[in-house]
XYZ file of C-alpha atoms in Angstrom:
604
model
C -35.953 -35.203 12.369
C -33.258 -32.894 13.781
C -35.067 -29.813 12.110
C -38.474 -30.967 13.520
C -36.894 -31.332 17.048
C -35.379 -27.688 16.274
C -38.396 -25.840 15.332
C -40.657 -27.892 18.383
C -38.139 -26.557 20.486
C -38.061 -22.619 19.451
C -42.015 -23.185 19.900
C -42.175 -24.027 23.038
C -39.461 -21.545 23.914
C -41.733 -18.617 22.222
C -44.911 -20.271 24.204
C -43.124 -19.946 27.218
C -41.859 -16.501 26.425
C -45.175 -15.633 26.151
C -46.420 -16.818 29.462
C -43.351 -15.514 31.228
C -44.069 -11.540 29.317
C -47.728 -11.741 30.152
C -46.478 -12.761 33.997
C -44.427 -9.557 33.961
C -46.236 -7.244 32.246
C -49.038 -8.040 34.612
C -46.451 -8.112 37.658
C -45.207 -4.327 36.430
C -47.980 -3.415 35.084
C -51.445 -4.357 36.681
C -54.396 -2.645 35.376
C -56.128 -0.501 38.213
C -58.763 -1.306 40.489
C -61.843 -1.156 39.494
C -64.546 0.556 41.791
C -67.489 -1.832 42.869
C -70.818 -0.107 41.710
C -72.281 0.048 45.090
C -69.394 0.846 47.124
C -70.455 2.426 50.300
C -68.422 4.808 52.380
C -67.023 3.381 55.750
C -68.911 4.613 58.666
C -66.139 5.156 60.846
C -65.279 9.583 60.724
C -61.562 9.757 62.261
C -59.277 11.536 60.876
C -57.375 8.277 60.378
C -58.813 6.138 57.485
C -59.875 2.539 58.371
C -56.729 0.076 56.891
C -57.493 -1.400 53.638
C -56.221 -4.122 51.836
C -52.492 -4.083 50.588
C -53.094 -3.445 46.717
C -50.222 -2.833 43.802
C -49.689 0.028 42.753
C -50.845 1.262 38.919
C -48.367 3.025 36.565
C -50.135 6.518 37.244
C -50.684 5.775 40.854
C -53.630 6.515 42.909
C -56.148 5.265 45.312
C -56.928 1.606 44.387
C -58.975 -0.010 46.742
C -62.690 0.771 46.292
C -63.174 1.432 49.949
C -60.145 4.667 50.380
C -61.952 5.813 46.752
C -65.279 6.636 48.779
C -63.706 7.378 52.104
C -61.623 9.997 50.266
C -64.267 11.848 48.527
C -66.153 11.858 51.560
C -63.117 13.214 53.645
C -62.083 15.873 51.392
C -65.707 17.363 50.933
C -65.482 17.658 54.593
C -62.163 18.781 55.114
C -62.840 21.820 52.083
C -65.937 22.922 53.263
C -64.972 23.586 56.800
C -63.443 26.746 55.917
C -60.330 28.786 56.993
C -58.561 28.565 53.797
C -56.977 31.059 51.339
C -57.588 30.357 48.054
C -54.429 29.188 45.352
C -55.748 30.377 41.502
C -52.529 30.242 39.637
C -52.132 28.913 35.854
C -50.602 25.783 36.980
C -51.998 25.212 40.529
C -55.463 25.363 42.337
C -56.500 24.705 45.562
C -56.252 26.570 49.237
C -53.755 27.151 52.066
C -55.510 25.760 55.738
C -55.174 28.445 58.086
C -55.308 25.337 60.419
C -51.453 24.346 60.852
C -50.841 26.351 58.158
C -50.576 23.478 55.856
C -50.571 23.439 51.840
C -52.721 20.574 51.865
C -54.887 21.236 48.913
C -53.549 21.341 45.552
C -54.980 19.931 41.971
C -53.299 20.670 38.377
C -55.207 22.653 35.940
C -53.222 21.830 32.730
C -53.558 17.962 33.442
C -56.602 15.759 33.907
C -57.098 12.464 35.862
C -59.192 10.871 32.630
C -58.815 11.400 28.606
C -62.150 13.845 29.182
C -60.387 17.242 28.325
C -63.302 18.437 30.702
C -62.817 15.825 33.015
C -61.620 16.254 36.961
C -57.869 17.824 37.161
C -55.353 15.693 38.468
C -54.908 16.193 42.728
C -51.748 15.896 44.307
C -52.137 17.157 47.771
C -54.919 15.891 49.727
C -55.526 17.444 53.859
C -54.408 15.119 56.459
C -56.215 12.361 57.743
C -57.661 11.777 54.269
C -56.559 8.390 52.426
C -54.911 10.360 50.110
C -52.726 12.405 52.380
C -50.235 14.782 50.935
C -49.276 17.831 52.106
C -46.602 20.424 52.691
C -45.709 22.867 56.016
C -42.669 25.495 56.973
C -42.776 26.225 60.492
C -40.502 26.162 63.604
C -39.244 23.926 66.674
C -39.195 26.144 69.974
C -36.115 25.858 72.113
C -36.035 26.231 75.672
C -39.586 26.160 75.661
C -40.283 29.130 73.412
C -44.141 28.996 72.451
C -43.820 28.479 68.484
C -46.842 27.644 66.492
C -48.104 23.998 65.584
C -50.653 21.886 63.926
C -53.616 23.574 66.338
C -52.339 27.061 65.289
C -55.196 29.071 63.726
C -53.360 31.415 61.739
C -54.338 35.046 60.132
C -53.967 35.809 56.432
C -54.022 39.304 54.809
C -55.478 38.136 51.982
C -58.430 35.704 50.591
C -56.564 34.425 47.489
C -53.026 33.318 46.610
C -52.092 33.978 42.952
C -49.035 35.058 41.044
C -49.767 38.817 41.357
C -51.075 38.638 45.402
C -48.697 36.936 47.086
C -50.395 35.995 51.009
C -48.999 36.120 54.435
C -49.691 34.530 57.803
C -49.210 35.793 60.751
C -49.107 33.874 64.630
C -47.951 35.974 67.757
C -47.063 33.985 70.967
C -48.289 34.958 74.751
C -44.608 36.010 74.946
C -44.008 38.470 71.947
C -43.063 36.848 69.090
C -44.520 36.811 66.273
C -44.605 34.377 63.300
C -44.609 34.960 59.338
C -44.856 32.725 56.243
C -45.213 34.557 53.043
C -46.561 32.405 50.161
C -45.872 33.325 46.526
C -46.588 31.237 43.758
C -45.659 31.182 39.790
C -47.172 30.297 36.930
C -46.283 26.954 36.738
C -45.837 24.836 40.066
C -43.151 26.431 42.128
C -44.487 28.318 45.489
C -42.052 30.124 47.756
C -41.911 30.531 51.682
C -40.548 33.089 53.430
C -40.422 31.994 57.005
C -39.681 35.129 59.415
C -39.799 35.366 63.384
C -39.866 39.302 65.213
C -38.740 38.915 68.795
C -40.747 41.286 70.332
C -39.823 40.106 73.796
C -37.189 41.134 76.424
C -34.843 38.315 76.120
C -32.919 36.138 73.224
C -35.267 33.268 71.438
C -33.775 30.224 69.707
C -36.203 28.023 67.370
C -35.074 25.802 64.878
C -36.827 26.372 61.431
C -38.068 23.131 59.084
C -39.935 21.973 56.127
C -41.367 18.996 55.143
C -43.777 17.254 52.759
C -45.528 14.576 54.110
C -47.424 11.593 52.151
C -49.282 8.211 52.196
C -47.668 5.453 49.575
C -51.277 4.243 49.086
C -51.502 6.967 46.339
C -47.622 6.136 44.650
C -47.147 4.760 41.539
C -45.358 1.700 40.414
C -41.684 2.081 41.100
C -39.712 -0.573 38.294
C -36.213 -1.027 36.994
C -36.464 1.374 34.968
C -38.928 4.425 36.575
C -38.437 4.972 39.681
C -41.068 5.981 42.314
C -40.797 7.327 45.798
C -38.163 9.046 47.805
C -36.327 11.235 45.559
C -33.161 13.979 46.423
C -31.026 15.992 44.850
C -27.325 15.721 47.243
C -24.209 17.695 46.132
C -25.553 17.732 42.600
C -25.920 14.493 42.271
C -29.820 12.913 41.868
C -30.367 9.859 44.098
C -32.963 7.266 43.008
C -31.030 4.783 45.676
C -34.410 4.880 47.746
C -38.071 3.449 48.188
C -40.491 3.357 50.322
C -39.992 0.491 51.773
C -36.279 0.725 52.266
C -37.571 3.987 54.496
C -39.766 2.184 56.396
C -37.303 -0.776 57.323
C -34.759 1.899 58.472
C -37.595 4.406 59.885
C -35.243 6.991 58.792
C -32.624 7.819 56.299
C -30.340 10.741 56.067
C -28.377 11.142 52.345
C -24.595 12.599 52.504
C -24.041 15.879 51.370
C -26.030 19.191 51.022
C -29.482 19.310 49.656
C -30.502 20.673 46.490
C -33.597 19.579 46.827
C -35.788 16.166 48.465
C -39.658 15.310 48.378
C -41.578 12.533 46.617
C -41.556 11.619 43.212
C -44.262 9.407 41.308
C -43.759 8.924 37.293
C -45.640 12.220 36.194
C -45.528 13.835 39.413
C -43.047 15.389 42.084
C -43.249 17.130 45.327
C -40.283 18.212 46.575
C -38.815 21.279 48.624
C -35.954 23.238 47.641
C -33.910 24.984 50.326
C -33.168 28.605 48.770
C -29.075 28.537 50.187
C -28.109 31.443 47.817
C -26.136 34.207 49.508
C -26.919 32.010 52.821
C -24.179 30.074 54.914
C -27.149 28.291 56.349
C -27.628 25.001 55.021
C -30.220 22.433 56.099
C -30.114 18.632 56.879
C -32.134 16.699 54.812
C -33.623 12.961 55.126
C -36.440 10.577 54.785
C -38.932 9.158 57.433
C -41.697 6.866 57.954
C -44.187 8.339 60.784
C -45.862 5.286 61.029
C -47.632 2.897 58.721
C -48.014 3.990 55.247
C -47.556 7.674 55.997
C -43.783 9.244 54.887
C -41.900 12.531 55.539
C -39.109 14.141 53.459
C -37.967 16.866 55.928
C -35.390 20.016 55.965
C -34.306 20.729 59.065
C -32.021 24.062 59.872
C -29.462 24.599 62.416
C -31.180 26.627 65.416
C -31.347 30.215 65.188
C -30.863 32.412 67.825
C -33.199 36.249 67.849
C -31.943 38.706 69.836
C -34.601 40.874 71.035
C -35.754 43.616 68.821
C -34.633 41.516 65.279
C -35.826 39.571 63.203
C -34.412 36.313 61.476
C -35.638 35.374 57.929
C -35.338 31.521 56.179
C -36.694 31.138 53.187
C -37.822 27.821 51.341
C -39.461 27.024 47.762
C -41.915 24.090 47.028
C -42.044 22.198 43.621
C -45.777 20.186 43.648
C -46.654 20.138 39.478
C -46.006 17.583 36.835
C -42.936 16.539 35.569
C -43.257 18.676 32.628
C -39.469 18.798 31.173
C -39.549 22.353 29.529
C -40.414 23.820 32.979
C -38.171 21.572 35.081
C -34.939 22.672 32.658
C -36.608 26.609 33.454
C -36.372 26.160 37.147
C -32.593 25.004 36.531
C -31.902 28.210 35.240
C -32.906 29.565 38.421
C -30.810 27.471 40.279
C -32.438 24.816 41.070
C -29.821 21.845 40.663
C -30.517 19.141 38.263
C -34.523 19.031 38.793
C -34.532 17.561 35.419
C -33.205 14.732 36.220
C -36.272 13.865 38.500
C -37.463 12.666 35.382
C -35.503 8.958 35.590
C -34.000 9.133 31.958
C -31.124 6.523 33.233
C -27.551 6.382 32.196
C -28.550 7.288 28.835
C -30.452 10.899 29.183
C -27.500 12.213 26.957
C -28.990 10.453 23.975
C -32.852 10.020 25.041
C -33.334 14.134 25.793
C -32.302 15.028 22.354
C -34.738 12.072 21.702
C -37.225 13.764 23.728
C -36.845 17.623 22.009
C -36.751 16.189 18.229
C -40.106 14.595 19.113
C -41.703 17.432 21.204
C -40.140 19.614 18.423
C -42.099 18.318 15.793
C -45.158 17.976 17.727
C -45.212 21.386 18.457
C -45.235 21.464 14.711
C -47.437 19.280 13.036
C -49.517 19.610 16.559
C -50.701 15.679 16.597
C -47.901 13.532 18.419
C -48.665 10.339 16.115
C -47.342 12.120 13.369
C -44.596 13.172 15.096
C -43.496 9.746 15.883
C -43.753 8.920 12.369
C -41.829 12.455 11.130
C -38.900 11.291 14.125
C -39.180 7.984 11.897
C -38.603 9.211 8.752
C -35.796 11.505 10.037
C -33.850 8.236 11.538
C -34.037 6.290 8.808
C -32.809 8.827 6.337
C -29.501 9.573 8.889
C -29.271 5.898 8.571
C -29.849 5.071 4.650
C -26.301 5.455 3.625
C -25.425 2.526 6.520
C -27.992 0.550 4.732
C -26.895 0.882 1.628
C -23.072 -0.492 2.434
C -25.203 -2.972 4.718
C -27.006 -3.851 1.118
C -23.274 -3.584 -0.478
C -21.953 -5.946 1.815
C -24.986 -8.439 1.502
C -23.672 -8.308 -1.970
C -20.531 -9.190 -1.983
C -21.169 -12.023 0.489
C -23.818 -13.669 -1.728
C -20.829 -13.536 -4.267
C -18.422 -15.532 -2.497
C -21.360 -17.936 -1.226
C -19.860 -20.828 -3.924
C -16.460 -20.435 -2.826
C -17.608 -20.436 0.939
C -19.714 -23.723 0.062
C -16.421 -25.000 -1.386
C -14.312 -24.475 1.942
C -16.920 -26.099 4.532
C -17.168 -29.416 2.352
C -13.310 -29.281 1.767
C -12.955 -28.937 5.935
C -16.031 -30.421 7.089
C -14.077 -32.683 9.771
C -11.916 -29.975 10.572
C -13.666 -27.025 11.937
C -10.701 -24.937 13.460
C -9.607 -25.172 9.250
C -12.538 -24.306 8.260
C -12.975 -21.174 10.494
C -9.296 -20.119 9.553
C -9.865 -20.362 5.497
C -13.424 -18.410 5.947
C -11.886 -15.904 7.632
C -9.112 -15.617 5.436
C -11.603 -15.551 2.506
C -13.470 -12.806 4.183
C -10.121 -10.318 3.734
C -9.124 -11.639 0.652
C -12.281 -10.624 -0.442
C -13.249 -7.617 1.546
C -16.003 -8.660 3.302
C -16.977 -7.839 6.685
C -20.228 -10.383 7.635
C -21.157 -8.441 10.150
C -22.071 -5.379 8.393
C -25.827 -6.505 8.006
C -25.999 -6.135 11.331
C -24.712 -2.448 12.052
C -27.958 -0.679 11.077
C -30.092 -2.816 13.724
C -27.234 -1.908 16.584
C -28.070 1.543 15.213
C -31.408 1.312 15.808
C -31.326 -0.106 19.203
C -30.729 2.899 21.115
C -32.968 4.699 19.343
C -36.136 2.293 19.852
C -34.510 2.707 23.485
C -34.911 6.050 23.922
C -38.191 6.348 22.418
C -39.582 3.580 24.739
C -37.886 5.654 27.408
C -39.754 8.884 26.302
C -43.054 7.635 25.733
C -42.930 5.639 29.489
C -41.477 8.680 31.091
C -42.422 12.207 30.012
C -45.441 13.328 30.877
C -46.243 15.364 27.355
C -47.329 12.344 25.945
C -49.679 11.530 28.617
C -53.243 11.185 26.733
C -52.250 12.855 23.322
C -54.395 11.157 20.503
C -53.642 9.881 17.604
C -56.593 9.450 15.256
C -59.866 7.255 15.150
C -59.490 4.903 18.149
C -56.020 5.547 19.421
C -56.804 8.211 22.539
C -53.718 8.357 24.328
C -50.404 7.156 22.346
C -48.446 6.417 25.552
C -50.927 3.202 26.352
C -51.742 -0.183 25.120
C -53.834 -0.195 21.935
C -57.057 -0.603 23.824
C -58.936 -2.656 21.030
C -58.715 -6.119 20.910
C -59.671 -9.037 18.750
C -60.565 -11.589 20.522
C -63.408 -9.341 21.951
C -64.195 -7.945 18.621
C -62.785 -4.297 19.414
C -65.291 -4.203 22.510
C -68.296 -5.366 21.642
C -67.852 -8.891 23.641
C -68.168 -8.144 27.386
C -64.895 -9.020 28.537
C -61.213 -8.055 28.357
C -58.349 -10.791 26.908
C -55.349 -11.513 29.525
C -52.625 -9.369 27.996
C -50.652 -12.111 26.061
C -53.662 -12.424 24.212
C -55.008 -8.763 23.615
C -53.762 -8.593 20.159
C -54.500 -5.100 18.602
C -55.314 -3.999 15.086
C -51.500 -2.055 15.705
C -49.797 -5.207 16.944
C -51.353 -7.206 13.877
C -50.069 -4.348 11.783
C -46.619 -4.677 13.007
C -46.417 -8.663 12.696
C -47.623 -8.494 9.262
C -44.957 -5.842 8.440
C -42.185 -7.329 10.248
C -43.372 -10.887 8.450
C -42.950 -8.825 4.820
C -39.884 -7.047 5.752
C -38.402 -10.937 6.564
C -39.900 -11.968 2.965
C -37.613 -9.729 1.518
C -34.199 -11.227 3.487
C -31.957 -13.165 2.255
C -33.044 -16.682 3.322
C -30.882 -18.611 5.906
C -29.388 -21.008 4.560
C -30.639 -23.868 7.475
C -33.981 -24.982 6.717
C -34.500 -25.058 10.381
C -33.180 -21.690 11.115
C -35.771 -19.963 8.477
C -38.449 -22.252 10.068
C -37.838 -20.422 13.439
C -37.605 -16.633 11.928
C -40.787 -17.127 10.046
C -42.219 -17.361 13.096
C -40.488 -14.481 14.435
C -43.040 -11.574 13.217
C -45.288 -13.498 15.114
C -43.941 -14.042 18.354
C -43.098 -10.297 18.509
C -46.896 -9.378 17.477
C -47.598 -10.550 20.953
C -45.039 -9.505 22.443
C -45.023 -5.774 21.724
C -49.218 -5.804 22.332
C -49.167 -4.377 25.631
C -46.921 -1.749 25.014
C -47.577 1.974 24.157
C -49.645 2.231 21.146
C -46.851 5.151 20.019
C -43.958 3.040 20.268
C -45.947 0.471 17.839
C -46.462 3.420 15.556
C -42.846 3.695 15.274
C -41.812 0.187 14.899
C -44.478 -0.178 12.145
C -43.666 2.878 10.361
C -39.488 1.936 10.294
C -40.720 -1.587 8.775
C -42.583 0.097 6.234
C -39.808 2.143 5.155
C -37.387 -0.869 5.344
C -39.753 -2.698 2.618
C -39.787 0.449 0.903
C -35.558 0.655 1.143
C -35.009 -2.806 0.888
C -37.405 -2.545 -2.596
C -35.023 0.238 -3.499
C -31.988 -1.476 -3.311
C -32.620 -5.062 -4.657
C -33.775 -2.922 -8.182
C -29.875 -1.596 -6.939
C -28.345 -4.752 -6.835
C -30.575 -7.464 -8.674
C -27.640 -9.628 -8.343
C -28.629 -10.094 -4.915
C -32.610 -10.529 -5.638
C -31.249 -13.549 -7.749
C -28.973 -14.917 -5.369
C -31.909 -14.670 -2.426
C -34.246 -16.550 -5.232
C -31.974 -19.217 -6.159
C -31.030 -20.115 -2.300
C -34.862 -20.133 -1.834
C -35.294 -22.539 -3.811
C -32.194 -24.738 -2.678
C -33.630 -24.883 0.745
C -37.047 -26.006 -0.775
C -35.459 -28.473 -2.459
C -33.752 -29.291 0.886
C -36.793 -28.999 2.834
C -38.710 -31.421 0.330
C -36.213 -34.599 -0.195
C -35.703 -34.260 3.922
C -39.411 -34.647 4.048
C -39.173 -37.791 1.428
C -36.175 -39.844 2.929
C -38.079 -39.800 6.649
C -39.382 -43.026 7.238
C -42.754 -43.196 8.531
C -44.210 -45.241 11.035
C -46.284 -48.310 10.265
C -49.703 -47.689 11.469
C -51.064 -49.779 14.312
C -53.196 -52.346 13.640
């Protein structure tokens, strides 16, 4: 009865581990909005959208609410084809400067798309002002002593039609009073562009202005900021990356200024960053950096410089560089070595970067080789468990030796069965008498633990695995398996609530974990095996929702444990006989427990 109560007990613990997962995995993770099929753009035309309702945010981020979808496409035709822009058509970024403000307000990715359709729409960061989507960057200047200095109504002239890396662009302002204002835009190949702010004093008497940059952005569009990815205000201070912030903490303080020099501040969602870089090399100059809300759902990261004084005749110079690309790690680490401090680390790796990076190059290592990132995963496999066979075969060594003693152990516990501190004492001493460590089964799963980690880690956070395929119906290896059984892999009309959308890879990896347990030793409580047969399939739906890569991986390492544990029982058939024999004790248990409970009469 004890062993019934036991194993009713762990089953309604795993049922309500179940409903608790599916809670948070919906709570962290909510699918997206859908659009409504006959969603009709708002009629209203100001430049501020109408307010919609409060939605979570998606992992990827993005509009959600069906009404800011329309409104948005509706705003940014408008705002594109009004004209007075300068083209951007660089290898990394496309889009156009507005002439109007002088704002970098229009910006998509070429190397990424929004959808798994390789020809599909790129991915858009910055979106012109007043759409729902807002997200933009400026450089400009605050006029002292009321020194005319341009603003958002500025129209300002270009000496050129298109920005790319060979034809760099310049605007050009001049006040009623003789000065005249520059911004030089260059831009890479990847996603860095660089201002160079400059103001002539053509006038008869000393200017001051004080020169800024800022990037400015809606949270309707962030993505989902967790535990473990963070999402929002993001700054590098003194060195040192700050994930301290969100948006919300901004907008209950309406403004907050970090300690310390900045390396760099913007916006950060999980594959995405904007942020400005203040270009201090060689300059004395140093800017103040913080975070505001401006009202509602719209946010500013700003750098603002000490005033600057012109005498007449000169000219003063400031120059300023702005990251808006993808997280991509290889070109973050490149932009290091041109000192730009720590942008790396704008990818949230956590307190354990120093082991998940090399994580992260083994993996993109081999994809670059085998060029499909599902064999990779299983290639990164293969590699860990061969670094970690020799701590599996002492683990088998050790598994061993303790079957050996298991008659002598038997013999203590009855000897001391009303004596426990005894018993403990004589085990232990048994242990070193013997030269056993019982713990040494478990080393190679502590070994594995940070390594399951750090994948889970990659395949979340780096943006290189964002929609890479596997084969057949595995798309994109860094999301849920997206066929289910209990809709027949998609041919019912409807979609199972995650604790129930069990996968042909989640089925795969309960029925290998389930073999892998076939082939342990058996515990030696009847109740205790009870509860880990069940195991294998408490974790099937447990790891469902996650990435369909890091289910590759755990399947793969179970295979290759059956295949090592096969290896060493033919090793150490000493052991195979020992795990048979106490198999059979506990069904022998199991059986005359069964026979000596009394059953109830039946009612009459």
């Amino acid at each position: 009865m004890e062993n019934q109560r036991n194993v009713i007990l762990a089953m309604v613990l795993m049922a309500l581990m179940l409903v608790g997962w599916d809670v948070g995995m919906r709570y962290y993770y909510p699918a997206p909005a859908k659009p409504a099929a006959n969603a009709a753009a708002p009629a209203a035309s100001g430049n501020a959208p109408a307010a919609s309702p409060t939605l979570k945010p998606t992992r990827e981020g993005g509009l959600q609410a069906p009404a800011d979808v329309a409104l948005e496409k509706q705003d940014l035709a408008q705002a594109l084809a009004a004209g007075h822009r300068v083209a951007i058509d660089a290898p990394g970024l496309k889009g156009s400067i507005n002439l109007l403000g002088g704002l970098v307000d229009d910006l998509t990715l070429a190397r990424h798309r929004e959808t798994l359709d390789k020809n599909g729409p790129p991915v858009r960061l910055f979106s012109p002002a007043g759409t729902p989507a807002q997200h933009y960057a400026q450089a400009g200047w605050i006029g002292q002593n009321g020194v005319a200095a341009p603003g958002p109504d500025t129209m300002w002239q270009a000496d050129g039609a298109k920005l790319t890396p060979a034809t760099p662009v310049t605007l050009k302002w001049t006040n009623p009073t003789g000065q005249t204002f520059a911004i030089r835009y260059a831009i890479d190949a990847d996603y860095m562009l660089t201002l160079t702010q400059t103001v002539s004093n053509a006038g008869g008497a000393p200017i001051a202005v004080k020169p800024f940059a800022l990037v400015n952005r809606t949270d309707r569009t962030a993505s989902l900021d967790t535990w473990n990815v963070h999402s929002g205000p993001i700054a590098a201070f003194d060195g040192a990356v700050t994930f301290d912030n969100n948006y919300a903490d901004v907008k209950t303080a309406g403004a907050v200024s970090p300690a310390g020099s900045a390396n760099w501040i913007g916006f950060t969602d999980i594959y995405w960053l904007s942020a400005l870089v203040p270009d201090v090399a060689g300059n004395a100059v140093k800017p103040k950096g913080d975070f505001r809300n401006i009202g509602g759902d719209i946010f500013r990261a700003d750098l603002i410089y000490p005033v600057a004084t012109i005498a007449p005749g000169q000219t003063a110079t400031q120059t300023v560089r702005l990251f808006a690309g993808a997280k991509e790690n290889n070109v973050l680490e490149a932009y290091e070595k041109q000192g730009v401090t720590n942008l790396s680390l704008s990818i949230d790796w956590g307190w354990f970067r120093w082991f998940e990076k090399p994580i992260f190059w083994l993996l993109d290592s081999l994809f670059r080789a085998v060029h499909n990132f599902g064999l990779a995963i299983i290639l990164l496999t293969l590699i860990v468990r061969g670094i970690m066979f020799p701590v599996a075969q002492r683990q088998f060594a050790s598994m061993a030796a303790m079957r050996a003693i298991q008659p002598k152990l038997k013999i203590i516990q009855e000897r001391f069965k009303d004596d426990k501190q005894k018993q403990q004492q004589e085990i232990m001493a048994l242990y070193k008498a013997e030269g056993v460590n019982p713990l040494a089964g478990c080393l190679p799963i502590f070994l594995q633990i940070p390594v399951f980690f750090a994948l889970y880690k990659v395949l979340v956070l780096t943006i290189e695995m964002r929609h890479q395929p596997f084969y057949g119906w595995i798309k994109d290896l860094s999301a849920p398996d997206p066929l289910h059984v209990l809709n027949l892999f998609g041919l019912l009309p409807f979609t199972p609530p995650s604790f129930l959308a069990i996968g042909v890879l989640a089925i795969l990896l309960g029925v290998t974990m389930w073999a892998q347990f076939k082939l342990q030793p058996a515990a030696m409580d009847p109740a205790q095996q009870q509860v880990m047969s069940l195991m294998p399939w408490m974790m099937m739906f447990v790891m469902a929702p996650f990435a369909a890569g890091l289910l590759i991986y755990w399947i793969t390492s179970n295979l290759l444990t059956i295949a090592q544990q096969k290896y060493l029982y033919s090793k150490h058939p000493q052991l195979s006989a020992q795990a048979s024999k106490d198999q059979l004790d506990i069904d022998r248990s199991v059986a005359r427990d069964q026979k000596s409970t009394p059953r109830k009469p039946k009612a009459r």
